[in-house]
Tab-separated table of C-alpha atoms and ligand atoms in Angstrom:
chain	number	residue	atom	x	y	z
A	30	UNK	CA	76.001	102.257	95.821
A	31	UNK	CA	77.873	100.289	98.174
A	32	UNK	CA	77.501	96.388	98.625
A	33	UNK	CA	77.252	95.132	102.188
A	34	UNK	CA	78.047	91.401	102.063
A	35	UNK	CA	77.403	89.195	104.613
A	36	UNK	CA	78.714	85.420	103.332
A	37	UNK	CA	81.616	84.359	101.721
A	38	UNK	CA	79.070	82.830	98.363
A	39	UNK	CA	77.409	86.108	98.164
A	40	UNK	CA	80.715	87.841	98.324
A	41	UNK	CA	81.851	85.509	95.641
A	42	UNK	CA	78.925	86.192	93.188
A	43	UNK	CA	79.463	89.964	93.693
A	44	UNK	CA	82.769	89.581	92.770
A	45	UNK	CA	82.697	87.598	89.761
A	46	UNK	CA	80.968	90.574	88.092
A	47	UNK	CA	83.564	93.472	88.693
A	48	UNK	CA	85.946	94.473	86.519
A	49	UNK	CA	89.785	95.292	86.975
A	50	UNK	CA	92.079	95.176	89.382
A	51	UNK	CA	90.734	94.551	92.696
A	52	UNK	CA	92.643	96.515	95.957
A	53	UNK	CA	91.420	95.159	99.265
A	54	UNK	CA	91.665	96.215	102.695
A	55	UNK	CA	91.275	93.858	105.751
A	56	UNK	CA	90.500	95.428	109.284
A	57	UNK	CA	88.379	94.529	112.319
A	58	UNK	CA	86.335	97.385	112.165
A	59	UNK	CA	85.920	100.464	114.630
A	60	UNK	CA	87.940	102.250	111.838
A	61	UNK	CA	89.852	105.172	112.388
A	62	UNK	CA	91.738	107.492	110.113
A	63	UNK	CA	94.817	104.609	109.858
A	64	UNK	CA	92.460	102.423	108.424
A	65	UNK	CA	91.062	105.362	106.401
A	66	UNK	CA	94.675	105.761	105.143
A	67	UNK	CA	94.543	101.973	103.690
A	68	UNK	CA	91.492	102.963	102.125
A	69	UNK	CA	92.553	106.114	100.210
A	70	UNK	CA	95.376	104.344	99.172
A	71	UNK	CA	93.758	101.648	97.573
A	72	UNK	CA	91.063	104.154	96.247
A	73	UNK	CA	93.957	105.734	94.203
A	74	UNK	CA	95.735	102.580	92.706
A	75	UNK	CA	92.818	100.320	92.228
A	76	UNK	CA	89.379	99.875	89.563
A	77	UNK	CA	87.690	97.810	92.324
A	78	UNK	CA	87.820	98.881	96.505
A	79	UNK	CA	86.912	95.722	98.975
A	80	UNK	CA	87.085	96.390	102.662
A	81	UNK	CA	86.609	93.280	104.799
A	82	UNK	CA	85.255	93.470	108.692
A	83	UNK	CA	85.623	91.112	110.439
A	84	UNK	CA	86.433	90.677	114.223
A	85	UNK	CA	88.526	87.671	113.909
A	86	UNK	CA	88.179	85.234	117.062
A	87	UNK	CA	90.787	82.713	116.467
A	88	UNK	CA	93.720	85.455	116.669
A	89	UNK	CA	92.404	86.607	120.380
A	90	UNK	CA	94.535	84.622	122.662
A	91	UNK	CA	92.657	87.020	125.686
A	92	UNK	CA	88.697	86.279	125.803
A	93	UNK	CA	88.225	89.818	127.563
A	94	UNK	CA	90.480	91.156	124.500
A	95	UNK	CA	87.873	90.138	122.242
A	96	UNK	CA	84.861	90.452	123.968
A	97	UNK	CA	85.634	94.284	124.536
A	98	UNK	CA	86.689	94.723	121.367
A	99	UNK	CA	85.203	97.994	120.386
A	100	UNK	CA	82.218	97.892	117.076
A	101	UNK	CA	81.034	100.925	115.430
A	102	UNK	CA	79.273	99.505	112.582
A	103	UNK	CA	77.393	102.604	111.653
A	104	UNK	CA	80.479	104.706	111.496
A	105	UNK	CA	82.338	102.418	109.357
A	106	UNK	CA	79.864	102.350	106.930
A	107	UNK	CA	79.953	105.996	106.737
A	108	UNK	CA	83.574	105.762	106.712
A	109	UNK	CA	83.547	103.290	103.780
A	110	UNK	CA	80.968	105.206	101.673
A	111	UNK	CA	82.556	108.392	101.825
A	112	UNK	CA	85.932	107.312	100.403
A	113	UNK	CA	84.212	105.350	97.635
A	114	UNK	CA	84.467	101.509	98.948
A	115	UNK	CA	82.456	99.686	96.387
A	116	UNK	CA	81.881	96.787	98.889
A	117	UNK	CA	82.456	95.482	102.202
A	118	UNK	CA	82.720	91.612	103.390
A	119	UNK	CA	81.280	91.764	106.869
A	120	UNK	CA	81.173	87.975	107.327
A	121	UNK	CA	80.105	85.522	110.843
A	122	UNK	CA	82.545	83.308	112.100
A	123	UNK	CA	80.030	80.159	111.159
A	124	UNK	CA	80.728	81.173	107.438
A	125	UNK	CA	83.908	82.350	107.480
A	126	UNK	CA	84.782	78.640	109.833
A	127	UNK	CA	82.732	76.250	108.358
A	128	UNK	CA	85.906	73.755	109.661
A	129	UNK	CA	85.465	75.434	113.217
A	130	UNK	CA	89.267	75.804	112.796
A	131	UNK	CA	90.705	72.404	112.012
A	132	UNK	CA	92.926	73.959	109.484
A	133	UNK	CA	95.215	76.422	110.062
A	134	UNK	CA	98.343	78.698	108.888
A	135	UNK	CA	101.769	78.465	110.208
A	136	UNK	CA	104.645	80.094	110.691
A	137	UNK	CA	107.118	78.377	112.415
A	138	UNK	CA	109.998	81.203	113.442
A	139	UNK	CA	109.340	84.832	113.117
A	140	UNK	CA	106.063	84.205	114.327
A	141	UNK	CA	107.284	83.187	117.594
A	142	UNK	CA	109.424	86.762	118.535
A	143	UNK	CA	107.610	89.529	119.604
A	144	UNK	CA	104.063	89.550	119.645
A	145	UNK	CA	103.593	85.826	118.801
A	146	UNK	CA	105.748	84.855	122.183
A	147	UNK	CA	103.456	87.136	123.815
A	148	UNK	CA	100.076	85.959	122.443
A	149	UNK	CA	99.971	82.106	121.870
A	150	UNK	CA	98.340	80.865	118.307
A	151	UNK	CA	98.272	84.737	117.498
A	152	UNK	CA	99.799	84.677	114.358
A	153	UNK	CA	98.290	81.550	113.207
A	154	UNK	CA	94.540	83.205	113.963
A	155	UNK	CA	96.004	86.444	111.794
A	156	UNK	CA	97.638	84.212	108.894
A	157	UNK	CA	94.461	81.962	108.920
A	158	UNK	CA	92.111	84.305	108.161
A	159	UNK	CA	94.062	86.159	105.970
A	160	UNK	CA	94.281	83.247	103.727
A	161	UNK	CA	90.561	82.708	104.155
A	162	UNK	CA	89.748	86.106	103.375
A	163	UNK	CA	92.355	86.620	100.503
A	164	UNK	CA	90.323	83.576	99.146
A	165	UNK	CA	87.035	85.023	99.238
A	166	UNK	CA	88.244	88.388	98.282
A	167	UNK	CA	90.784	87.164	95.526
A	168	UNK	CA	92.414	90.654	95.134
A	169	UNK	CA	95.161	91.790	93.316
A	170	UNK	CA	96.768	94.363	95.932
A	171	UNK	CA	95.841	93.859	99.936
A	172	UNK	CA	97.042	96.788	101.956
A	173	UNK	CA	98.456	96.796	105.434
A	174	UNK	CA	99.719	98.683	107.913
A	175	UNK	CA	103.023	99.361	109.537
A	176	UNK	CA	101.608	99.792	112.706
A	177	UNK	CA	101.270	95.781	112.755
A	178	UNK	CA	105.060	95.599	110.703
A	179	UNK	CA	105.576	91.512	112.179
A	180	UNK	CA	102.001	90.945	110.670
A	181	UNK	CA	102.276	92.532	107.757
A	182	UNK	CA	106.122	90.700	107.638
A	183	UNK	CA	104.599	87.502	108.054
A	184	UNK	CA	101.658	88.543	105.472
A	185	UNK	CA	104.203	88.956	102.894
A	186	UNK	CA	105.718	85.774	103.918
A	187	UNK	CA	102.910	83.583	103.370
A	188	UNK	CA	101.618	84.874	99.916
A	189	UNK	CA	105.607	84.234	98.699
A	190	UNK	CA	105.405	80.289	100.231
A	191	UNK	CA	102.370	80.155	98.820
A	192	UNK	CA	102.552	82.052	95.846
A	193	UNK	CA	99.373	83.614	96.064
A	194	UNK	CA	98.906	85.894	92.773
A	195	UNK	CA	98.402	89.272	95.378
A	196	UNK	CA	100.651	92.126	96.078
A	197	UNK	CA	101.239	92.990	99.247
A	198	UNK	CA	101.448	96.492	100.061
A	199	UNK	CA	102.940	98.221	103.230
A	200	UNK	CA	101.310	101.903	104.752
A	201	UNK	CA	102.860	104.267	106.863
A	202	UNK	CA	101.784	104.242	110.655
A	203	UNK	CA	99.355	107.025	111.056
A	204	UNK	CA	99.367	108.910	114.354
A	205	UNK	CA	98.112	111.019	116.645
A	206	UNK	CA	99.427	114.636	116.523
A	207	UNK	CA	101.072	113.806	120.159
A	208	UNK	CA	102.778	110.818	118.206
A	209	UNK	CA	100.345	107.879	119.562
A	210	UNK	CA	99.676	105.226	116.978
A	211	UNK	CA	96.206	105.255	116.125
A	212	UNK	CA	94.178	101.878	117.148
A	213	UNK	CA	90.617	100.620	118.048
A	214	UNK	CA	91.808	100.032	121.055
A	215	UNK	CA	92.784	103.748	122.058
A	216	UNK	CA	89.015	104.113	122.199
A	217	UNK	CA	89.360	101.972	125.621
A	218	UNK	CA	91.664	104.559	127.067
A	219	UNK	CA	90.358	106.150	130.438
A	220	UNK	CA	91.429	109.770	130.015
A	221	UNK	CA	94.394	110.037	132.092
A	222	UNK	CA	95.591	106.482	130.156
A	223	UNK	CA	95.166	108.275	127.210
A	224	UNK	CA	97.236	111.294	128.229
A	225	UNK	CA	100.216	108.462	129.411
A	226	UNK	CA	99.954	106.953	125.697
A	227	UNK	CA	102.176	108.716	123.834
A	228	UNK	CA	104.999	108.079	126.096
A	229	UNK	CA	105.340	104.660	123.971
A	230	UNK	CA	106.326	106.340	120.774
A	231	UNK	CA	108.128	109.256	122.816
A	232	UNK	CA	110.369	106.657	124.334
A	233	UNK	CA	111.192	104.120	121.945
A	234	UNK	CA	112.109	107.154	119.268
A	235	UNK	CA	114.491	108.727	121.759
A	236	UNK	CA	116.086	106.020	124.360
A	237	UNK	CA	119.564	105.111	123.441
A	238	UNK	CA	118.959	101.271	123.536
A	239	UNK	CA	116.068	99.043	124.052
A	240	UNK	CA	116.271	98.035	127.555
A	241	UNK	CA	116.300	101.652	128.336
A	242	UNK	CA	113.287	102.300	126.699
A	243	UNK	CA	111.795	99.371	128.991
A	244	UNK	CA	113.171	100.728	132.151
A	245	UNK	CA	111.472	103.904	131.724
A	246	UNK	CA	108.328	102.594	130.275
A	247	UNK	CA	108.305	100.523	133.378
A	248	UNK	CA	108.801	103.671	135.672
A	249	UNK	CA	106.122	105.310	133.943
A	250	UNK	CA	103.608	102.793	135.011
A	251	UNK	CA	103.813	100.450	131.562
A	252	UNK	CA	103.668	96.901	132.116
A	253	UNK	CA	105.800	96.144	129.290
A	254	UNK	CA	105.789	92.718	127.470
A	255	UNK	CA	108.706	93.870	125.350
A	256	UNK	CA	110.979	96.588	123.817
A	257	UNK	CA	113.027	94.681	120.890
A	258	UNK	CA	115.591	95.906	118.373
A	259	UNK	CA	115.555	93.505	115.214
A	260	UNK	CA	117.407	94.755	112.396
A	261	UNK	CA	117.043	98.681	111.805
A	262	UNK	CA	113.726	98.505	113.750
A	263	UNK	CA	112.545	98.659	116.809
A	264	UNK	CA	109.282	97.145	118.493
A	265	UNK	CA	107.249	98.249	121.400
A	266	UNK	CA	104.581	96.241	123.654
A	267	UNK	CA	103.107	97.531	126.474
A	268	UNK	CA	99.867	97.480	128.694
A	269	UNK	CA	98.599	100.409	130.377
A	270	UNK	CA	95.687	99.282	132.469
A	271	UNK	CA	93.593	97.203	130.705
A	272	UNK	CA	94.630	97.848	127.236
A	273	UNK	CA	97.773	96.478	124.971
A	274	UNK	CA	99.312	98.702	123.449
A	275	UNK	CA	102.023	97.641	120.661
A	276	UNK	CA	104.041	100.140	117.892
A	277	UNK	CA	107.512	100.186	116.008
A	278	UNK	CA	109.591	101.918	114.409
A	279	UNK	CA	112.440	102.510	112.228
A	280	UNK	CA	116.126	103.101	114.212
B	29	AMP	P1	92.937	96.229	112.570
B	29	AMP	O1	91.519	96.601	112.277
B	29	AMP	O2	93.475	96.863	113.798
B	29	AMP	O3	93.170	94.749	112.491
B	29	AMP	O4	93.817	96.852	111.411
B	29	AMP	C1	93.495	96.653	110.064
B	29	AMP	C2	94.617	97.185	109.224
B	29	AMP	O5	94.797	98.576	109.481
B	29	AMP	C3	95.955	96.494	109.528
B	29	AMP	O6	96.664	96.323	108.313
B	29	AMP	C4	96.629	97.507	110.415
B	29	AMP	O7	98.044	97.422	110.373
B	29	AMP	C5	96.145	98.807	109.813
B	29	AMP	N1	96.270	99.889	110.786
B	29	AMP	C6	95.750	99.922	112.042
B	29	AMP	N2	96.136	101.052	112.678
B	29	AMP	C7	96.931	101.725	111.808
B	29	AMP	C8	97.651	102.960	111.874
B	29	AMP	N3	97.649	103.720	112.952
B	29	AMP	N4	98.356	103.343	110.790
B	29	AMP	C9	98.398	102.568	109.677
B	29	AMP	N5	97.733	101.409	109.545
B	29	AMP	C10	97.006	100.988	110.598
């Protein structure tokens, strides 16, 4: 039987009763089969699976972002039960802010390239809740995707400053078959967006340089916020219509 747990106590109280190690997995719902990869993988390596839900408000720097952000809370379930998640957090902000955000996480360099100069107090929302929710959760291995590589960076980061007792482990990007990322948001997609989508991965794979892959996003129709090389990586942001798109990968 799964456990559906709605508070941070009763999460707690749940928890102090399992035994072993504990793998978590922290999403905002509307799960997909990249989140489903998380899953699987902590299935495999773990006693104890914990996925958290939780649409985090503080990390939305765009109210329309979060307001539209898609919830499928039946599917998820069903998603969770059939690969063998023995419970889910699905706090409310009240609970999971009983400060109302006073407090918060920083990170005072990385977090300002890419998508943090893009999204003001972004990263602070993402590392915030984290720490709340690695708290609660108090896990031995937390998986994340590369599909979010500067958040999942910046994860890392923080549970090294803070040396927080929890592995942090990295998962392959899991795409489309036409090489589109897969996200919640592709879900907002109008049809012929959708079609345009996999130009993002398309371009930043192949273009010689990173400004090229902007120019031709931008000819496509992208409003790009970035293309950046760092290191042996590059990173992609883009719009099409009303939906950000971001991705990465390795060069
Ligand atoms: P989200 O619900 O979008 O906040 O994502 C929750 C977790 O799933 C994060 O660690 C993401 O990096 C990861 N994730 C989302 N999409 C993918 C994907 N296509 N492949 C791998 N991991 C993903």
């Amino acid at each position: 039987m799964i456990e559906v747990l709605r508070s941070p106590s009763d999460f707690k109280a749940w928890r102090q009763k399992q035994k072993g190690q504990v793998g978590f997995v922290p999403t905002m719902g509307a799960l997909h089969s990249g989140h489903e990869e998380l899953i699987k993988r902590a299935r495999s390596e773990n006693d104890v699976v914990v996925l958290s839900i939780f649409v985090n408000p503080t990390q939305f720097d765009d109210a329309a972002d979060f307001e539209k952000y898609p919830a499928t809370w039946e599917q998820d379930l069903e998603m969770a039960k059939a690969n063998n998640v023995d419970a889910i957090l699905y706090p409310r902000y009240p609970e999971m802010y009983p400060d109302n955000y006073r407090y918060k996480v920083t990170e005072k360099e990385y977090s300002n390239l890419l998508d943090g100069a893009h999204r003001p107090g972004h990263f602070d929302g993402v590392l915030s809740v984290v720490m709340k929710l690695f708290n609660i959760v108090a896990p031995q291995k937390a998986y994340f995707g590369e599909k979010d590589f500067q958040q999942m960076t910046l994860i890392k980061g923080m549970v090294e400053s803070f040396f927080m007792p929890i592995e942090v482990v990295p998962v392959a990007t899991v795409r489309e078959s036409d090489g589109l990322a897969k996200s919640s948001r592709n879900m907002r997609l109008t049809p012929t967006e959708r079609e345009q989508a996999p130009l993002i991965y398309k371009t930043i794979t192949t273009a010689k340089t990173a400004e090229d892959a902007a120019k031709s996003l931008s000819a496509a129709g992208f409003k790009v916020d970035y293309v950046t090389d760092i290191g042996n990586r590059r990173y992609v942001a883009a719009h099409l219509g009303a939906v950000r798109l971001i991705d990465n990968v390795q060069i």
